[in-house]
Structures are given as C-alpha cells and as structure tokens.
Amino acid sequence: MQARVWAPKARAVELVLGDERRAMTRADDGWWAADDELAPGTDYAFAVDRGDPAPDPRSAWQPAGVHGPSRVFDASAHAWRDTGWSGVDVRGAVVYELHVGTFTPEGTLAAAAQRLDHLVSLRVDVVELMPLAAFNGEHGWGYDGVGLYTVHEPYGGPAALQEFVDAAHGLGLAVCLDVVHNHLGPSGNYISLFGPYFTDAHHTPWGAAINLDGRGSHEVRRWICDSALRWFTDFHVDALRLDAVHALIDDSPTHLLAQLSDEVAALQEQLGRPLSLIAETDLNDTVSLTPTSQGGWGMTAQWADDVHHAVHALVTGERHGYYVDFGTPEVLRTALTEVFVHAGTYSTFRGREWGRPVPPGTDGHRFVVFASDHDQVGNRALGDRPSERLDPGALAAEAALVLLSPFTPMLFMGEEWGACTPWMYFTDHPEPDLAQAVREGRRREFGGHGWTALYGGDIEVPDPQAPETVERSRLDWSEPTRETHAELLDWYRELVALRRGDPDLASGDLTATSVRFEGDDAPGTDGATGRGAPDEPSGPWEGWLVVHRGGARVAINLARSERTVPLGAGGPFTVEAAWSPATLLPPDDEDPTTRLVLPARGVAVLTSPPADPVD
C-alpha cells in the first residue's frame, strides 16, 4: 500500500513508522504521498506540521485502539467462498438486528457466526450488524465510532468481518452493516488535524456538522462515499443502514445521499447483485426514497418509527414522551395503511406540524418496521424489553402486527423468544471526565418524559460505565430452550413461514391493507382521541382488531375476555396459526359472514384461497 493522506492546509506531513519519520510529497490537490510501499501488517501513522502521530483517516485496521497507529490491511488476502452468492434485495425481507458485543457471551464476530444457524431456523433473510467502526474502550453501542473504514478490534478486526460475511452467505443470509456518517465520537477523533472535515455552518445534536457543502467538501464526501463502497467490494456486504441521515446537512446542488445512491447503483451493475441503502430518518418524508433523477436521495428503504410507536403504545398503554399522539386503534390503522401518522399533521411531542403523506402507489416494502430495536429498548431508562411488561399474548400480537404487515419487518436480537435480559445503554470511556459526563448526561435525559410515572417511585438509571451494565445486556442463550420462551420462538417461526408462503401476507400493497376494530377506550384516555395527559401512561387498549391483508386476516383480541370477531367479506377462511385455540363460526342465516371466537389475549392468522379469475 502506498501511504497517502489528504491534508490540504498542512505545510508538512510525515509518515511515521515506529520511531522513524519520513517526509511526504504534496500534490496540487492537497494529497500527500510517501514513496515507499507499505507491506500488509505494517504499523504507520501521519504527523501534520511536526505534530504528534495520528491514525490514518482512512485506516482499515486499528489493532492498538483508536489512539494507536494504523495497520495496513490487505483486503484481497481473504479467499472468498461465496462465489455463487447472488445477493438479497432488502425490500420485503425479514431483517434481524444484532449487536456483536452482546449477541454472545464472547462478544466477537467469530462467536456471532457460530449462532447464525439460529437465524437460519428462524428463516431470517438479512442480518443487520450494529456499527462496527472502531471506538475507544472495549464495549459500547458503536455510534461513537471514529473510523469509517475500520472494524472494532475487540470484535475481531477487519478479517473477522470478512469471515462473518462469508459464513452468512454460505447459509443464505445477507449482511447489512449499520454505518454512521453524521458525526464521530469524542475520543480518538483526529480527522480535524488533517483537513476541514467539519463545518461551523451547520450544527447537529453532537456538535459541528460534517462538512458536506463548504470548502474542501469534495474530499470529505469522497471520504464517506469511498468508505461505503468499500464495504460492498472488500467485505461483500449486501446493504448499509445509514444512521440518522436527517443530520447529514447538505445545501449543495446534489445531496450526499443522492451521490452515494448513484455510485452504489453503478457498483450494483458492476457486481451483478443487489446492493441496498436503508436510511434512518425521522423526517416522515419520502424524499429519501424518491429517485435521484426526480430530486430525491434514491434510498432503497427507510425506517418508519411511527409504526413502532403505534403498535407499542396500543399494546402497552404508554403515552409518555413521543408516544403522546399514539395508542389508539385509529392511529394503528393510519400507521399500517399510510405509514406516517404525522404526515403534515400536528405533532404534540415536537410542538409543530410534521411530515408529509406517503405518495399513492408507494411499495410498503420500502419501509422497515419493528416492535423492538436498539433505540426503542436501549433508550428506555432501564433498558427493559417489552417482554419485561407484556404477557405472552401481547407479545404474540406485536409479532403478528409487524411480521405480517405490508412493510419490511425487522426483529431485535432476543425478541423472538421474549428475552428476559435487558438491553441497556453502556459505554467504556477510559477518560474520567468523559465517563462522568456520560453518566450525568444519561441521568439528566431521564429526569422527565414520564419515566417515574411509568416505572413507579424513584428510578435509578443504570451507570453506563459500570461493567455490570454491559454484562446484564448480553443475551442468555439458555432461554430459547425453556418452555415459555420456546413457545414464543415457535410462534415467530410460524409467522415468518406464513409471510413467506402466502402472497397476501407477503405483499407490500398498502391499498390491500385495512384495519377493523371494536373495543373499550383505554383507562385514563380521552374517548375521542385515545390520548392521555402528556407524559402519563394511560393503560393499554382493550378490544379486538382485524388486519385485512388481501384475502388473509390477522385477528387479535387484546381484551381480557373471549370475543367473537367478525372476519368480514371473503373466505372460506382457514386458521393457519393461532397463539391460543380459536374457533371459526361459519356463516348462518343470522350472520352471512364468517366469525372467529378468540380467547382473551388471543391471536390468529387466517388465509383464504384466491378468488376465481373473472372471464
């Protein structure tokens, strides 16, 4: 490898090899290069204007941590075994999100690869890895990484990622990598020594924004795009999940995401397999999905948090924080048929109108939805999962609403068996001041938003820096074999199989989805809106609802007593799966439609044969 680095304002740049410093030569474009080729495994760093050595902004390997030297990594040395891999389009696939550090007791990519057979038995299509970029310390969520090109060494480093992807492809699993381009973490962030990677013209929740539209932004954009393309080529990943793209503030004629989309599309043609980009955005705006030729960002899919909020608030009764406008079956119907609950309407939490409607004809598979994810669990005060508070029937209902929706469903590791382990916010900052700032910030964050009313009494937010916080967050792999957990796991497997096997349940046609319901208002809510007082838990909704998916039906009884549920026109219906015994009542003289007797907290999935074609 020839050592090269972009440092446009530097007067001198040196290549540092141990105790030796070698002067580098500057080109007119602000790039500096050394004459010698560096062999794989060579440790190196750069010194700008006689300063201290710093890692390469494009370092592929940081074996000594984010403050140590970079090491040359030869990506071509891996002998790939996936030559027959044709790829997976994420749209409509079943995605499984996992955090490498807590997915297994060992917390490594190699150990995670040994558990991929579990995902195969679940019939997952895509495994999504939370960020792997190098960060300071041993453990953390990964969203404070400082190396866009690196793989965290405690996880196994870059070679381990290649092995993981190879193993996944061998089992028929695609791999999605979560990447963070909107900010860098506070420790080990040396890129400002080299050039204008940040700008004061824009600001984000993490401080100064990445420079995407100011002087020098061309190379900053290349730094981002080249890192993304490299995951597809050198590591054979199939998709990238782009974190918080609304914080990529770009006033240039071509938005960074549009540039990235076009470059990925060109690479897709070259490689001959699907390459997907999934945007996390809270804008409730399909500009992210709009083709670049029409002025959009050209993403393959985007996350849709409103669907989560609608499901979670209905089943749990929580109304604190951003759940305040959610929790009724009317809102759930809006989410399942229109995606965005706030689509140019007033958001109480934000205190303003928010979002835009999803254009008619948009494929529902372009929205990734979930009942749990790392944010919605880990950002709770205690990191408690829905399984901590919900009975098995309610968990079964959440699973059915997500997995049999017209969207692209995603599961969060352990959700499929109702894991009892929490998943909390944890960090490992060696710097005492930074560690204390994180502790205090976490406590302040949960000073309001109704957490006391939800949990009862005084709550003590777990110390993110405490070793027991991360240890308690590791999955317990003995749980899936226990009776209650095994039942829920079988239910998830049934639902995924039904989604795969029935065209109506697999469809992304939003117009073929409707919701009917009947029930009591949740305790403590306004009967017209279903909303309680802000920041107050209001109690779960109780009643029955039926989600129509073409000719199929997803029937749910969230009441505390048996209900007879009308299935509407259509049929004849067959009960394909039931959380608890359900009985079909055929049409009769008094009621010409089919009804279903569902026990309390019952869920059933029914299909019907396709209608005969009209001559």
Coordinates of C-alpha atoms in Angstrom, one line a residue:
M1 CA 0.0 0.0 0.0
Q2 CA 1.2 3.5 -0.8
A3 CA 0.7 5.8 2.2
R4 CA -1.4 8.7 1.1
V5 CA -3.4 11.3 3.1
W6 CA -5.4 14.4 2.4
A7 CA -4.2 17.4 4.3
P8 CA -4.8 20.5 2.2
K9 CA -3.7 23.1 4.7
A10 CA -0.6 21.3 6.0
R11 CA 2.8 22.8 5.5
A12 CA 4.4 19.4 6.0
V13 CA 3.2 15.8 6.5
E14 CA 5.4 13.0 7.7
L15 CA 4.9 9.2 7.5
V16 CA 5.6 7.8 11.0
L17 CA 7.0 4.2 11.1
G18 CA 7.8 3.5 14.7
D19 CA 10.4 6.0 15.8
E20 CA 11.2 7.0 12.2
R21 CA 9.6 9.9 10.3
R22 CA 9.7 10.2 6.6
A23 CA 8.8 13.4 4.7
M24 CA 5.9 13.0 2.3
T25 CA 5.4 14.8 -1.0
R26 CA 2.4 17.1 -1.6
A27 CA 0.3 17.2 -4.8
D28 CA -1.7 20.1 -6.0
D29 CA -5.0 18.6 -4.8
G30 CA -3.9 18.6 -1.2
W31 CA -3.0 14.9 -1.1
W32 CA 0.4 13.9 0.4
A33 CA 2.1 10.6 -0.6
A34 CA 5.1 8.6 0.5
D35 CA 7.4 7.0 -2.0
D36 CA 7.7 3.6 -0.2
E37 CA 5.1 0.8 -0.4
L38 CA 3.9 -0.4 3.0
A39 CA 3.6 -4.2 3.3
P40 CA 0.5 -5.8 4.9
G41 CA 0.8 -5.7 8.7
T42 CA 2.9 -2.6 8.8
D43 CA 2.0 -0.1 11.5
Y44 CA 2.0 3.5 10.4
A45 CA 0.7 7.0 11.3
F46 CA 0.9 10.5 10.0
A47 CA 2.2 13.7 11.6
V48 CA 1.0 17.0 10.4
D49 CA 3.3 20.1 10.7
R50 CA 5.7 18.2 13.0
G51 CA 2.9 17.3 15.4
D52 CA 2.1 14.1 17.2
P53 CA 1.4 11.0 15.1
A54 CA -2.2 10.4 14.4
P55 CA -4.1 7.5 12.7
D56 CA -4.9 7.5 9.0
P57 CA -8.4 9.0 8.4
R58 CA -8.9 6.1 6.0
S59 CA -7.4 3.5 8.3
A60 CA -8.7 -0.1 7.8
W61 CA -7.2 -1.5 11.0
Q62 CA -6.6 -0.1 14.4
P63 CA -5.3 -3.1 16.4
A64 CA -3.9 -0.9 19.2
G65 CA -7.1 1.1 19.6
V66 CA -8.3 4.4 18.2
H67 CA -5.2 6.3 19.6
G68 CA -2.7 3.9 18.3
P69 CA -1.1 3.6 14.8
S70 CA -2.9 2.3 11.8
R71 CA -2.0 -1.0 10.3
V72 CA -2.0 -2.0 6.7
F73 CA -4.8 -4.5 5.9
D74 CA -4.8 -6.5 2.7
A75 CA -8.5 -7.0 1.9
S76 CA -7.6 -9.1 -1.1
A77 CA -5.9 -11.8 1.0
H78 CA -9.2 -13.3 2.0
A79 CA -10.1 -16.4 -0.1
W80 CA -13.8 -15.8 -0.6
R81 CA -16.1 -18.9 -0.6
D82 CA -19.3 -17.1 -1.7
T83 CA -18.7 -17.1 -5.4
G84 CA -22.2 -18.3 -6.0
W85 CA -23.8 -15.7 -3.9
S86 CA -26.5 -13.7 -5.9
G87 CA -27.5 -11.3 -3.1
V88 CA -30.8 -10.3 -1.4
D89 CA -32.9 -7.3 -2.0
V90 CA -33.9 -6.0 1.4
R91 CA -37.3 -4.9 0.3
G92 CA -39.8 -7.3 1.8
A93 CA -37.1 -9.4 3.5
V94 CA -37.1 -10.3 7.2
V95 CA -34.2 -8.4 8.9
Y96 CA -32.6 -9.3 12.2
E97 CA -30.7 -6.6 14.1
L98 CA -27.9 -7.6 16.4
H99 CA -25.1 -6.0 18.5
V100 CA -22.0 -8.1 18.1
G101 CA -20.7 -7.3 21.6
T102 CA -23.7 -8.6 23.4
F103 CA -25.2 -11.2 21.0
T104 CA -22.9 -13.9 22.5
P105 CA -21.0 -14.2 25.8
E106 CA -17.7 -13.8 23.8
G107 CA -18.9 -10.6 22.1
T108 CA -17.0 -11.3 18.8
L109 CA -17.8 -11.7 15.2
A110 CA -16.5 -15.2 15.2
A111 CA -18.8 -16.1 18.1
A112 CA -21.7 -14.4 16.3
A113 CA -21.1 -16.5 13.2
Q114 CA -21.5 -19.7 15.3
R115 CA -25.0 -18.6 16.1
L116 CA -26.1 -17.9 12.5
D117 CA -27.9 -21.3 12.4
H118 CA -30.4 -19.9 14.8
L119 CA -31.3 -17.2 12.3
V120 CA -31.5 -19.8 9.6
S121 CA -34.0 -21.8 11.6
L122 CA -36.0 -18.6 12.1
R123 CA -35.9 -18.1 8.3
V124 CA -34.4 -14.6 8.6
D125 CA -33.2 -13.1 5.3
V126 CA -30.8 -10.3 6.4
V127 CA -28.7 -10.0 9.5
E128 CA -28.1 -6.3 10.4
L129 CA -24.9 -5.6 12.4
M130 CA -24.9 -2.6 14.6
P131 CA -21.9 -0.3 13.9
L132 CA -18.5 -1.9 13.9
A133 CA -16.4 1.2 13.4
A134 CA -13.5 1.5 15.9
F135 CA -14.3 3.4 19.1
N136 CA -12.4 4.0 22.3
G137 CA -12.7 1.3 25.0
E138 CA -13.8 -2.3 24.8
H139 CA -17.6 -2.1 24.7
G140 CA -20.3 0.3 23.5
W141 CA -23.2 0.6 21.1
G142 CA -20.9 1.7 18.3
Y143 CA -22.5 5.0 17.4
D144 CA -19.5 6.9 18.8
G145 CA -17.0 5.3 16.3
V146 CA -14.2 7.4 14.9
G147 CA -13.0 5.3 11.9
L148 CA -15.3 5.0 8.9
Y149 CA -13.1 2.3 7.4
T150 CA -12.3 0.3 10.5
V151 CA -13.7 -2.7 12.3
H152 CA -13.6 -2.6 16.1
E153 CA -10.6 -4.7 17.2
P154 CA -12.3 -6.4 20.2
Y155 CA -14.9 -7.7 17.8
G156 CA -12.1 -9.4 15.8
G157 CA -11.0 -6.6 13.4
P158 CA -11.5 -6.5 9.6
A159 CA -10.5 -10.1 8.8
A160 CA -13.2 -11.3 11.2
L161 CA -15.9 -9.3 9.3
Q162 CA -14.9 -10.9 6.1
E163 CA -15.2 -14.4 7.7
F164 CA -18.5 -13.5 9.2
V165 CA -20.0 -12.3 5.8
D166 CA -18.6 -15.4 4.1
A167 CA -20.2 -17.6 6.7
A168 CA -23.5 -15.8 6.5
H169 CA -23.6 -16.0 2.7
G170 CA -22.9 -19.7 2.9
L171 CA -26.1 -20.1 5.0
G172 CA -28.1 -18.0 2.6
L173 CA -28.1 -14.9 4.8
A174 CA -27.4 -11.4 3.5
V175 CA -25.5 -8.9 5.7
C176 CA -26.4 -5.3 6.4
L177 CA -23.9 -3.1 8.1
D178 CA -25.0 -0.1 10.2
V179 CA -22.8 2.9 9.4
V180 CA -22.6 6.4 11.0
H181 CA -21.7 9.2 8.7
N182 CA -23.4 12.1 10.5
H183 CA -20.8 12.5 13.4
L184 CA -17.8 11.0 15.0
G185 CA -17.3 10.0 18.6
P186 CA -15.5 12.3 21.1
S187 CA -12.4 10.1 21.8
G188 CA -9.9 9.2 19.1
N189 CA -11.4 11.8 16.7
Y190 CA -8.3 13.1 14.9
I191 CA -9.6 14.0 11.4
S192 CA -9.7 17.7 12.1
L193 CA -5.9 17.6 12.2
F194 CA -5.8 16.8 8.6
G195 CA -8.5 18.9 6.9
P196 CA -11.9 20.6 7.0
Y197 CA -14.0 17.5 7.8
F198 CA -16.3 19.6 10.0
T199 CA -18.1 22.9 9.5
D200 CA -19.5 25.5 11.8
A201 CA -22.1 26.5 9.2
H202 CA -24.3 23.7 10.4
H203 CA -24.9 22.0 13.7
T204 CA -26.1 18.6 14.8
P205 CA -27.1 17.2 18.3
W206 CA -23.5 16.1 18.5
G207 CA -21.9 19.5 17.7
A208 CA -20.4 20.8 14.5
A209 CA -21.7 19.1 11.4
I210 CA -19.7 17.1 8.8
N211 CA -18.6 19.4 6.0
L212 CA -20.7 18.3 3.1
D213 CA -21.2 21.6 1.3
G214 CA -18.4 24.0 2.2
R215 CA -14.8 24.5 1.1
G216 CA -13.0 21.1 0.9
S217 CA -16.3 19.2 1.0
H218 CA -15.5 17.3 -2.2
E219 CA -12.9 15.2 -0.5
V220 CA -15.0 14.9 2.7
R221 CA -17.8 13.5 0.5
R222 CA -15.3 11.1 -1.2
W223 CA -14.1 10.0 2.3
I224 CA -17.7 9.0 3.1
C225 CA -18.7 7.5 -0.3
D226 CA -15.4 5.6 -0.7
S227 CA -15.9 4.0 2.8
A228 CA -19.4 2.9 1.8
L229 CA -18.4 1.4 -1.5
R230 CA -15.5 -0.4 0.2
W231 CA -17.9 -2.4 2.4
F232 CA -19.6 -3.7 -0.7
T233 CA -16.4 -4.6 -2.5
D234 CA -13.8 -5.6 0.0
F235 CA -16.3 -7.1 2.5
H236 CA -19.1 -8.3 0.3
V237 CA -21.8 -6.8 2.5
D238 CA -25.3 -6.6 0.9
A239 CA -26.7 -3.5 2.5
L240 CA -25.9 -0.4 4.6
R241 CA -28.1 1.1 7.2
L242 CA -27.3 4.8 7.3
D243 CA -27.7 6.2 10.8
A244 CA -29.7 9.4 11.3
V245 CA -29.4 10.8 7.8
H246 CA -31.5 13.9 8.8
A247 CA -28.3 15.0 10.5
L248 CA -26.4 15.0 7.2
I249 CA -27.0 18.7 6.5
D250 CA -26.2 19.4 2.8
D251 CA -27.1 22.5 0.9
S252 CA -25.1 21.6 -2.2
P253 CA -26.9 21.0 -5.5
T254 CA -26.6 17.2 -5.2
H255 CA -27.2 15.9 -1.7
L256 CA -24.6 13.5 -0.4
L257 CA -27.1 10.7 -0.2
A258 CA -28.1 11.2 -3.8
Q259 CA -24.4 11.0 -4.8
L260 CA -24.0 7.8 -2.8
S261 CA -27.1 6.3 -4.2
D262 CA -25.9 6.9 -7.8
E263 CA -22.5 5.5 -7.0
V264 CA -23.9 2.4 -5.3
A265 CA -26.3 1.8 -8.3
A266 CA -23.3 1.9 -10.6
L267 CA -21.4 -0.6 -8.4
Q268 CA -24.5 -2.8 -8.3
E269 CA -24.4 -3.1 -12.1
Q270 CA -20.8 -3.9 -12.0
L271 CA -21.1 -6.6 -9.3
G272 CA -24.3 -8.1 -10.6
R273 CA -26.1 -8.4 -7.3
P274 CA -28.5 -6.2 -5.3
L275 CA -26.9 -3.6 -3.1
S276 CA -29.3 -1.8 -0.7
L277 CA -29.2 1.5 1.2
I278 CA -31.5 1.9 4.2
A279 CA -32.0 5.3 5.7
E280 CA -32.8 6.0 9.3
T281 CA -34.7 9.3 9.2
D282 CA -37.2 11.0 11.5
L283 CA -38.4 13.4 8.8
N284 CA -41.5 11.4 7.8
D285 CA -40.7 12.4 4.3
T286 CA -40.3 10.1 1.3
V287 CA -37.6 12.4 -0.2
S288 CA -35.3 9.6 0.9
L289 CA -37.0 7.1 -1.3
T290 CA -37.6 9.4 -4.3
P291 CA -35.3 8.6 -7.3
T292 CA -32.3 10.9 -7.7
S293 CA -33.5 11.7 -11.2
Q294 CA -36.5 13.3 -9.6
G295 CA -34.6 15.2 -7.0
G296 CA -34.7 12.6 -4.2
W297 CA -32.0 10.7 -2.3
G298 CA -32.6 7.4 -4.0
M299 CA -32.5 5.2 -0.9
T300 CA -33.7 1.6 -1.2
A301 CA -35.7 1.8 2.0
Q302 CA -36.2 3.8 5.2
W303 CA -37.1 3.1 8.8
A304 CA -40.6 4.0 9.8
D305 CA -40.7 4.7 13.6
D306 CA -44.4 5.7 13.6
V307 CA -45.4 2.1 13.0
H308 CA -43.4 1.0 16.1
H309 CA -44.9 3.8 18.1
A310 CA -48.4 2.9 17.0
V311 CA -48.0 -0.8 17.9
H312 CA -46.1 -0.2 21.2
A313 CA -48.4 2.4 22.6
L314 CA -51.6 0.5 21.7
V315 CA -50.4 -2.7 23.4
T316 CA -48.5 -1.2 26.4
G317 CA -50.7 1.9 27.0
E318 CA -47.5 4.1 27.3
R319 CA -48.1 7.7 26.4
H320 CA -45.0 9.4 27.7
G321 CA -42.6 11.4 25.5
Y322 CA -43.0 10.8 21.8
Y323 CA -45.8 8.3 22.4
V324 CA -48.3 11.0 23.3
D325 CA -50.1 11.0 19.9
F326 CA -50.2 7.2 19.7
G327 CA -52.0 4.4 21.4
T328 CA -55.4 4.1 19.7
P329 CA -56.6 1.6 17.1
E330 CA -57.4 4.6 14.8
V331 CA -53.7 5.6 14.9
L332 CA -52.6 2.0 14.3
R333 CA -54.8 1.9 11.3
T334 CA -53.2 5.0 9.9
A335 CA -49.7 3.6 10.5
L336 CA -50.5 0.2 8.9
T337 CA -52.2 1.8 5.8
E338 CA -50.4 5.2 5.4
V339 CA -47.1 4.6 7.2
F340 CA -46.7 8.0 8.7
V341 CA -49.0 9.0 11.5
H342 CA -47.6 12.6 11.3
A343 CA -47.9 13.4 7.6
G344 CA -48.3 17.2 7.7
T345 CA -50.3 17.0 10.9
Y346 CA -49.5 18.4 14.3
S347 CA -47.0 16.5 16.5
T348 CA -47.6 17.2 20.1
F349 CA -44.1 16.0 21.1
R350 CA -42.4 18.3 18.5
G351 CA -44.9 21.1 19.1
R352 CA -45.3 21.7 15.3
E353 CA -46.7 20.2 12.1
W354 CA -44.5 17.3 10.9
G355 CA -44.0 15.1 7.9
R356 CA -45.6 14.6 4.5
P357 CA -48.0 12.0 3.2
V358 CA -46.6 8.9 1.5
P359 CA -47.4 9.2 -2.2
P360 CA -50.1 6.8 -3.5
G361 CA -48.7 3.6 -5.0
T362 CA -45.5 3.5 -2.8
D363 CA -44.4 0.0 -2.1
G364 CA -44.8 -0.8 1.6
H365 CA -41.7 -2.9 1.5
R366 CA -39.7 0.3 1.3
F367 CA -40.3 0.9 5.0
V368 CA -38.5 -1.0 7.7
V369 CA -40.7 -1.5 10.8
F370 CA -40.2 -3.3 14.1
A371 CA -41.7 -3.9 17.6
S372 CA -38.3 -3.6 19.1
D373 CA -34.9 -2.2 18.1
H374 CA -31.8 -1.0 19.8
D375 CA -33.1 2.6 20.3
Q376 CA -36.6 1.7 21.5
V377 CA -35.2 -0.7 24.1
G378 CA -31.8 0.7 24.9
N379 CA -33.0 4.3 25.2
R380 CA -35.6 3.4 27.9
A381 CA -34.5 4.4 31.4
L382 CA -33.9 0.8 32.4
G383 CA -33.3 -0.8 29.0
D384 CA -36.3 -3.0 29.6
R385 CA -37.7 -5.0 26.7
P386 CA -41.5 -5.4 26.0
S387 CA -41.2 -8.9 27.5
E388 CA -40.5 -7.3 30.8
R389 CA -44.0 -5.9 31.0
L390 CA -46.2 -7.7 28.5
D391 CA -47.9 -11.0 28.8
P392 CA -47.2 -13.7 26.1
G393 CA -50.4 -12.9 24.3
A394 CA -49.5 -9.3 23.9
L395 CA -46.0 -10.2 22.7
A396 CA -47.6 -12.6 20.1
A397 CA -49.9 -9.8 19.0
E398 CA -46.9 -7.4 18.5
A399 CA -45.1 -10.0 16.5
A400 CA -48.1 -10.6 14.2
L401 CA -48.7 -6.9 13.6
V402 CA -45.1 -6.4 12.5
L403 CA -44.2 -9.7 10.7
L404 CA -47.5 -9.8 8.7
S405 CA -47.5 -6.1 7.9
P406 CA -47.1 -4.7 4.4
F407 CA -43.7 -3.5 5.3
T408 CA -40.2 -4.9 5.7
P409 CA -40.1 -6.4 9.2
M410 CA -37.1 -6.2 11.5
L411 CA -36.5 -8.2 14.7
F412 CA -34.2 -7.1 17.5
M413 CA -31.9 -9.9 18.9
G414 CA -33.7 -12.0 21.5
E415 CA -37.1 -10.5 20.8
E416 CA -38.1 -13.8 19.1
W417 CA -38.0 -15.7 22.3
G418 CA -39.1 -12.9 24.6
A419 CA -35.6 -12.4 26.1
C420 CA -35.6 -11.6 29.8
T421 CA -32.2 -9.9 29.6
P422 CA -32.4 -6.1 29.4
W423 CA -30.5 -4.2 26.8
M424 CA -29.1 -1.0 28.3
Y425 CA -27.0 1.9 27.3
F426 CA -23.4 1.1 28.1
T427 CA -20.0 2.8 27.4
D428 CA -16.4 2.2 28.2
H429 CA -14.7 5.6 28.1
P430 CA -11.3 5.4 29.7
E431 CA -11.2 9.2 30.2
P432 CA -12.6 10.0 33.7
D433 CA -14.1 13.4 32.6
L434 CA -15.8 11.9 29.6
A435 CA -17.1 9.0 31.6
Q436 CA -18.6 11.2 34.2
A437 CA -20.1 13.5 31.6
V438 CA -21.9 10.5 30.0
R439 CA -23.2 9.4 33.4
E440 CA -24.6 12.8 34.2
G441 CA -26.0 13.3 30.8
R442 CA -27.8 9.9 31.0
R443 CA -29.4 10.9 34.3
R444 CA -30.5 14.3 33.0
E445 CA -32.0 12.7 30.0
F446 CA -34.4 10.7 32.1
G447 CA -35.3 13.4 34.5
G448 CA -38.6 13.9 32.8
H449 CA -40.6 12.2 30.0
G450 CA -42.8 10.3 32.4
W451 CA -40.3 7.6 33.4
T452 CA -41.1 7.9 37.1
A453 CA -44.9 7.5 36.4
L454 CA -44.1 4.5 34.2
Y455 CA -41.7 2.7 36.5
G456 CA -43.1 3.9 39.8
G457 CA -41.2 5.7 42.6
D458 CA -37.7 6.8 42.2
I459 CA -35.7 5.2 39.4
E460 CA -32.0 4.8 39.3
V461 CA -30.7 4.9 35.7
P462 CA -28.0 2.3 35.3
D463 CA -24.5 3.6 35.2
P464 CA -23.4 3.3 31.5
Q465 CA -19.8 2.8 32.6
A466 CA -20.4 0.0 35.1
P467 CA -19.2 -3.4 34.0
E468 CA -22.5 -5.0 35.2
T469 CA -24.5 -2.8 32.8
V470 CA -23.0 -4.4 29.7
E471 CA -22.9 -7.9 31.3
R472 CA -26.6 -7.8 32.1
S473 CA -27.3 -6.8 28.5
R474 CA -25.8 -10.0 27.0
L475 CA -28.3 -12.5 25.6
D476 CA -28.8 -15.6 27.6
W477 CA -28.8 -18.5 25.1
S478 CA -30.2 -20.9 27.5
E479 CA -33.6 -19.1 27.4
P480 CA -34.8 -20.3 24.0
T481 CA -34.9 -23.9 25.3
R482 CA -37.2 -23.0 28.2
E483 CA -40.9 -23.7 27.7
T484 CA -42.4 -20.2 27.6
H485 CA -39.6 -18.8 25.5
A486 CA -39.7 -21.8 23.2
E487 CA -43.4 -21.3 22.6
L488 CA -42.9 -17.7 21.5
L489 CA -39.9 -18.7 19.3
D490 CA -42.1 -21.3 17.6
W491 CA -44.7 -18.6 17.1
Y492 CA -42.2 -16.3 15.4
R493 CA -41.1 -19.1 13.1
E494 CA -44.7 -19.8 12.2
L495 CA -45.3 -16.1 11.3
V496 CA -42.2 -15.9 9.2
A497 CA -43.2 -19.1 7.4
L498 CA -46.7 -17.7 6.7
R499 CA -45.2 -14.5 5.4
R500 CA -43.1 -16.5 3.0
G501 CA -45.9 -18.8 2.0
D502 CA -48.9 -16.6 1.5
P503 CA -48.8 -14.0 -1.3
D504 CA -51.3 -11.7 0.5
L505 CA -49.3 -11.7 3.7
A506 CA -46.1 -11.1 1.7
S507 CA -47.5 -8.2 -0.3
G508 CA -46.3 -4.6 0.1
D509 CA -49.6 -3.3 -1.4
L510 CA -50.8 -0.7 1.1
T511 CA -54.1 -0.4 -0.7
A512 CA -54.8 -4.1 0.1
T513 CA -54.4 -3.5 3.8
S514 CA -57.2 -2.3 6.1
V515 CA -57.9 -2.5 9.8
R516 CA -61.3 -3.0 11.6
F517 CA -61.7 -2.9 15.3
E518 CA -64.0 -2.6 18.3
G519 CA -63.2 -2.1 21.9
D520 CA -63.1 -0.1 25.0
D521 CA -61.2 3.2 25.4
A522 CA -58.0 2.8 27.3
P523 CA -58.2 3.8 31.0
G524 CA -57.4 7.4 31.6
T525 CA -57.8 8.5 27.9
D526 CA -59.9 10.9 26.1
G527 CA -62.5 8.8 24.3
A528 CA -62.4 10.8 21.2
T529 CA -58.6 10.9 20.7
G530 CA -57.5 8.0 22.9
R531 CA -54.8 10.2 24.4
G532 CA -54.0 10.6 28.0
A533 CA -52.3 13.5 29.6
P534 CA -48.8 14.1 28.2
D535 CA -46.1 12.1 29.9
E536 CA -48.6 9.8 31.6
P537 CA -49.1 6.1 31.0
S538 CA -52.8 5.6 30.1
G539 CA -53.2 1.9 30.1
P540 CA -53.4 -0.5 27.1
W541 CA -56.3 -0.5 24.7
E542 CA -58.6 -3.4 25.1
G543 CA -60.7 -4.8 22.3
W544 CA -60.4 -6.8 19.1
L545 CA -59.0 -5.8 15.8
V546 CA -58.6 -7.5 12.4
V547 CA -55.9 -6.5 9.9
H548 CA -57.1 -7.4 6.4
R549 CA -54.2 -8.3 4.1
G550 CA -55.9 -9.0 0.8
G551 CA -57.7 -12.3 1.4
A552 CA -55.8 -13.0 4.6
R553 CA -56.7 -11.9 8.1
V554 CA -54.7 -11.2 11.3
A555 CA -57.2 -11.3 14.1
I556 CA -56.1 -10.1 17.6
N557 CA -58.1 -9.9 20.8
L558 CA -56.4 -7.6 23.4
A559 CA -59.4 -7.8 25.7
R560 CA -59.4 -9.7 29.0
S561 CA -62.3 -11.9 28.0
E562 CA -63.2 -14.0 25.0
R563 CA -64.6 -12.1 22.0
T564 CA -66.3 -13.1 18.8
V565 CA -64.6 -11.4 15.9
P566 CA -66.2 -10.8 12.5
L567 CA -63.7 -11.5 9.7
G568 CA -65.6 -9.5 7.0
A569 CA -66.4 -10.5 3.5
G570 CA -64.4 -13.2 1.8
G571 CA -63.4 -16.7 2.6
P572 CA -63.7 -19.5 3.1
F573 CA -61.1 -19.0 5.8
T574 CA -58.6 -21.4 7.2
V575 CA -56.9 -20.9 10.6
E576 CA -53.2 -21.2 9.7
A577 CA -51.7 -20.3 13.1
A578 CA -53.2 -19.4 16.5
W579 CA -51.5 -18.3 19.7
S580 CA -54.3 -19.9 21.6
P581 CA -57.2 -22.1 20.4
A582 CA -59.5 -20.2 18.0
T583 CA -62.8 -21.4 16.6
L584 CA -64.3 -20.5 13.3
L585 CA -68.1 -19.9 13.2
P586 CA -69.4 -20.4 9.6
P587 CA -71.9 -18.0 8.1
D588 CA -75.5 -18.7 9.0
D589 CA -79.0 -17.2 8.5
E590 CA -78.5 -14.6 11.1
D591 CA -74.9 -13.6 10.1
P592 CA -73.8 -14.2 6.5
T593 CA -70.1 -13.6 7.3
T594 CA -67.5 -15.8 9.0
R595 CA -66.7 -15.1 12.6
L596 CA -63.9 -16.2 14.8
V597 CA -64.1 -16.9 18.5
L598 CA -60.8 -15.7 20.1
P599 CA -59.9 -16.2 23.7
A600 CA -58.6 -13.3 25.8
R601 CA -55.2 -12.2 24.6
G602 CA -55.6 -14.4 21.5
V603 CA -54.1 -14.0 18.1
A604 CA -54.9 -16.0 14.9
V605 CA -53.8 -15.8 11.3
L606 CA -56.3 -16.9 8.6
T607 CA -55.9 -17.3 4.9
S608 CA -58.4 -17.8 2.1
P609 CA -58.0 -19.2 -1.4
P610 CA -57.6 -16.6 -4.2
A611 CA -60.8 -15.5 -5.9
D612 CA -61.5 -17.2 -9.2
P613 CA -60.5 -15.0 -12.1
V614 CA -63.3 -13.2 -13.9
D615 CA -63.7 -14.4 -17.5

